[in-house]
Amino acid sequence: MTREPIATHRVAHVSDSHFTASGLMHGSVHVAATYSGALAALEGSGIAIDALVHTGDVADAGEADAYRAAAILTRETTQRTGWPVLWAAGNHDVRAAMAAGLLGEPATDGPLDRVLEVRGLRLVSLDTSIPGRVEGGVDEAQAEWLRSVLAEPAEHGTVLALHHPPVPVEVTAMARLHLEHQDRLEAALAGGDVRAILGGHLHYATSSVFAGVPVHVAPSTAYTIRLTRPAGGIIAVDGARAAGVLSLYDDGRVGYSPIPADPQHVLDSTPEDVFLAMGVDVEH
């Protein structure tokens, strides 16, 4: 009998919703609808989710109405599901407006670094935004803050959420807008209990490893970017949106599963009973 590892926690992951005060992006994308579609896909999956993480660019231009819209739509889901939410700031976000309009906190221009604990799992958001810039960074004070947070191990370890992911970037234009000071982040992670890093910013899904830690990047819920030839610029497309689910298992492993967020046509549906007589039993 095969024993599958048991997931102790599952974390839903969305990114780059790019809410606007007008409700539109590129003249035709209704960002509230595409974001709601991602949340509905997560909720409709039936997966037991412990928390929701948004890895930044919540709003496209930092407008107060955009943050209010994001807060209202998210709350409509979390009131049903009970999911706690951790927000990370992106380069399109404005810290003061995000703190006041989304986090319900006093407006501040300082980094929006936060910690959320869920049944022994520690979720940490690190604000890699640099006001007025597109690329990301980690300053010395943030690195020291993160090091102090990680000094005491959490029961089930830590998941780090940030907007600018420390991964190789395939789209040349986006590579120019990457995370700087990665050496500071690597040093802060050394000896800590971070099991996975969640990121956004790139508008396409990718995975890598940084400082021995798996990194998973969710595409935007607003629009996605095609992988292009070197120096091919950026091609934004209306489709291929997805959320993700990070699973943390009792044997120490982690897994990451994309959840398509665009409308889909179901081709077939086979009940679980059909598989019971097909092969190897699985022990959970």
PDB file of N, CA and C in Angstrom, residues 243-280:
ATOM      1  N   ALA A 243      -4.518  31.101 -10.308  1.00  0.00           N
ATOM      2  CA  ALA A 243      -4.108  31.229  -8.916  1.00  0.00           C
ATOM      3  C   ALA A 243      -3.216  30.024  -8.629  1.00  0.00           C
ATOM      4  N   GLY A 244      -2.805  29.864  -7.391  1.00  0.00           N
ATOM      5  CA  GLY A 244      -1.986  28.711  -7.030  1.00  0.00           C
ATOM      6  C   GLY A 244      -2.333  28.231  -5.637  1.00  0.00           C
ATOM      7  N   VAL A 245      -1.998  26.982  -5.360  1.00  0.00           N
ATOM      8  CA  VAL A 245      -2.141  26.434  -4.016  1.00  0.00           C
ATOM      9  C   VAL A 245      -0.807  25.831  -3.609  1.00  0.00           C
ATOM     10  N   LEU A 246      -0.242  26.355  -2.549  1.00  0.00           N
ATOM     11  CA  LEU A 246       0.979  25.823  -1.960  1.00  0.00           C
ATOM     12  C   LEU A 246       0.591  24.825  -0.884  1.00  0.00           C
ATOM     13  N   SER A 247       1.056  23.583  -1.016  1.00  0.00           N
ATOM     14  CA  SER A 247       0.773  22.542  -0.033  1.00  0.00           C
ATOM     15  C   SER A 247       2.043  22.226   0.736  1.00  0.00           C
ATOM     16  N   LEU A 248       1.926  22.171   2.056  1.00  0.00           N
ATOM     17  CA  LEU A 248       3.057  21.840   2.925  1.00  0.00           C
ATOM     18  C   LEU A 248       2.753  20.507   3.595  1.00  0.00           C
ATOM     19  N   TYR A 249       3.641  19.528   3.408  1.00  0.00           N
ATOM     20  CA  TYR A 249       3.360  18.155   3.794  1.00  0.00           C
ATOM     21  C   TYR A 249       4.079  17.742   5.083  1.00  0.00           C
ATOM     22  N   ASP A 250       3.553  16.671   5.672  1.00  0.00           N
ATOM     23  CA  ASP A 250       4.087  16.212   6.953  1.00  0.00           C
ATOM     24  C   ASP A 250       5.458  15.557   6.841  1.00  0.00           C
ATOM     25  N   ASP A 251       5.916  15.266   5.616  1.00  0.00           N
ATOM     26  CA  ASP A 251       7.257  14.704   5.463  1.00  0.00           C
ATOM     27  C   ASP A 251       8.292  15.773   5.112  1.00  0.00           C
ATOM     28  N   GLY A 252       7.891  17.045   5.216  1.00  0.00           N
ATOM     29  CA  GLY A 252       8.809  18.154   4.985  1.00  0.00           C
ATOM     30  C   GLY A 252       8.781  18.720   3.582  1.00  0.00           C
ATOM     31  N   ARG A 253       8.162  18.005   2.644  1.00  0.00           N
ATOM     32  CA  ARG A 253       8.106  18.508   1.281  1.00  0.00           C
ATOM     33  C   ARG A 253       7.039  19.585   1.111  1.00  0.00           C
ATOM     34  N   VAL A 254       7.151  20.328   0.004  1.00  0.00           N
ATOM     35  CA  VAL A 254       6.112  21.274  -0.391  1.00  0.00           C
ATOM     36  C   VAL A 254       5.746  20.986  -1.838  1.00  0.00           C
ATOM     37  N   GLY A 255       4.545  21.354  -2.213  1.00  0.00           N
ATOM     38  CA  GLY A 255       4.099  21.237  -3.599  1.00  0.00           C
ATOM     39  C   GLY A 255       3.340  22.487  -3.991  1.00  0.00           C
ATOM     40  N   TYR A 256       3.283  22.747  -5.286  1.00  0.00           N
ATOM     41  CA  TYR A 256       2.583  23.940  -5.757  1.00  0.00           C
ATOM     42  C   TYR A 256       1.752  23.563  -6.977  1.00  0.00           C
ATOM     43  N   SER A 257       0.463  23.858  -6.923  1.00  0.00           N
ATOM     44  CA  SER A 257      -0.460  23.471  -7.988  1.00  0.00           C
ATOM     45  C   SER A 257      -1.168  24.696  -8.549  1.00  0.00           C
ATOM     46  N   PRO A 258      -0.976  25.015  -9.836  1.00  0.00           N
ATOM     47  CA  PRO A 258      -1.726  26.115 -10.449  1.00  0.00           C
ATOM     48  C   PRO A 258      -3.210  25.764 -10.552  1.00  0.00           C
ATOM     49  N   ILE A 259      -4.048  26.761 -10.336  1.00  0.00           N
ATOM     50  CA  ILE A 259      -5.493  26.613 -10.470  1.00  0.00           C
ATOM     51  C   ILE A 259      -5.951  27.582 -11.565  1.00  0.00           C
ATOM     52  N   PRO A 260      -6.291  27.086 -12.762  1.00  0.00           N
ATOM     53  CA  PRO A 260      -6.726  27.996 -13.834  1.00  0.00           C
ATOM     54  C   PRO A 260      -7.890  28.867 -13.374  1.00  0.00           C
ATOM     55  N   ALA A 261      -7.828  30.133 -13.732  1.00  0.00           N
ATOM     56  CA  ALA A 261      -8.845  31.075 -13.269  1.00  0.00           C
ATOM     57  C   ALA A 261      -9.770  31.560 -14.377  1.00  0.00           C
ATOM     58  N   ASP A 262      -9.422  31.310 -15.621  1.00  0.00           N
ATOM     59  CA  ASP A 262     -10.290  31.706 -16.726  1.00  0.00           C
ATOM     60  C   ASP A 262     -11.407  30.677 -16.912  1.00  0.00           C
ATOM     61  N   PRO A 263     -12.534  31.060 -17.521  1.00  0.00           N
ATOM     62  CA  PRO A 263     -13.633  30.110 -17.743  1.00  0.00           C
ATOM     63  C   PRO A 263     -13.166  28.891 -18.532  1.00  0.00           C
ATOM     64  N   GLN A 264     -13.688  27.726 -18.159  1.00  0.00           N
ATOM     65  CA  GLN A 264     -13.290  26.477 -18.797  1.00  0.00           C
ATOM     66  C   GLN A 264     -14.519  25.643 -19.164  1.00  0.00           C
ATOM     67  N   HIS A 265     -14.350  24.855 -20.199  1.00  0.00           N
ATOM     68  CA  HIS A 265     -15.394  23.920 -20.609  1.00  0.00           C
ATOM     69  C   HIS A 265     -15.029  22.539 -20.086  1.00  0.00           C
ATOM     70  N   VAL A 266     -15.885  21.955 -19.265  1.00  0.00           N
ATOM     71  CA  VAL A 266     -15.626  20.628 -18.706  1.00  0.00           C
ATOM     72  C   VAL A 266     -15.877  19.576 -19.786  1.00  0.00           C
ATOM     73  N   LEU A 267     -14.853  18.758 -20.055  1.00  0.00           N
ATOM     74  CA  LEU A 267     -14.951  17.722 -21.076  1.00  0.00           C
ATOM     75  C   LEU A 267     -15.532  16.427 -20.537  1.00  0.00           C
ATOM     76  N   ASP A 268     -15.222  16.119 -19.273  1.00  0.00           N
ATOM     77  CA  ASP A 268     -15.671  14.862 -18.701  1.00  0.00           C
ATOM     78  C   ASP A 268     -15.538  14.957 -17.189  1.00  0.00           C
ATOM     79  N   SER A 269     -16.276  14.129 -16.477  1.00  0.00           N
ATOM     80  CA  SER A 269     -16.192  14.090 -15.019  1.00  0.00           C
ATOM     81  C   SER A 269     -16.388  12.650 -14.565  1.00  0.00           C
ATOM     82  N   THR A 270     -15.359  12.090 -13.936  1.00  0.00           N
ATOM     83  CA  THR A 270     -15.388  10.700 -13.501  1.00  0.00           C
ATOM     84  C   THR A 270     -15.411  10.648 -11.979  1.00  0.00           C
ATOM     85  N   PRO A 271     -16.413  10.005 -11.371  1.00  0.00           N
ATOM     86  CA  PRO A 271     -16.492   9.976  -9.911  1.00  0.00           C
ATOM     87  C   PRO A 271     -15.362   9.153  -9.289  1.00  0.00           C
ATOM     88  N   GLU A 272     -15.066   9.449  -8.049  1.00  0.00           N
ATOM     89  CA  GLU A 272     -13.990   8.783  -7.322  1.00  0.00           C
ATOM     90  C   GLU A 272     -14.185   7.274  -7.262  1.00  0.00           C
ATOM     91  N   ASP A 273     -15.420   6.832  -7.166  1.00  0.00           N
ATOM     92  CA  ASP A 273     -15.695   5.398  -7.029  1.00  0.00           C
ATOM     93  C   ASP A 273     -15.091   4.573  -8.167  1.00  0.00           C
ATOM     94  N   VAL A 274     -15.002   5.163  -9.353  1.00  0.00           N
ATOM     95  CA  VAL A 274     -14.476   4.439 -10.508  1.00  0.00           C
ATOM     96  C   VAL A 274     -13.024   4.021 -10.275  1.00  0.00           C
ATOM     97  N   PHE A 275     -12.289   4.838  -9.532  1.00  0.00           N
ATOM     98  CA  PHE A 275     -10.862   4.593  -9.361  1.00  0.00           C
ATOM     99  C   PHE A 275     -10.554   3.621  -8.214  1.00  0.00           C
ATOM    100  N   LEU A 276     -11.544   3.369  -7.381  1.00  0.00           N
ATOM    101  CA  LEU A 276     -11.306   2.509  -6.220  1.00  0.00           C
ATOM    102  C   LEU A 276     -10.907   1.096  -6.620  1.00  0.00           C
ATOM    103  N   ALA A 277     -11.414   0.645  -7.764  1.00  0.00           N
ATOM    104  CA  ALA A 277     -11.136  -0.735  -8.196  1.00  0.00           C
ATOM    105  C   ALA A 277     -10.063  -0.814  -9.289  1.00  0.00           C
ATOM    106  N   MET A 278      -9.366   0.288  -9.520  1.00  0.00           N
ATOM    107  CA  MET A 278      -8.457   0.332 -10.665  1.00  0.00           C
ATOM    108  C   MET A 278      -7.016  -0.042 -10.337  1.00  0.00           C
ATOM    109  N   GLY A 279      -6.598   0.002  -9.066  1.00  0.00           N
ATOM    110  CA  GLY A 279      -5.188  -0.238  -8.840  1.00  0.00           C
ATOM    111  C   GLY A 279      -4.774  -0.152  -7.401  1.00  0.00           C
ATOM    112  N   VAL A 280      -3.635   0.461  -7.170  1.00  0.00           N
ATOM    113  CA  VAL A 280      -2.995   0.464  -5.865  1.00  0.00           C
ATOM    114  C   VAL A 280      -3.795   1.305  -4.877  1.00  0.00           C
TER     115      VAL A 280
END
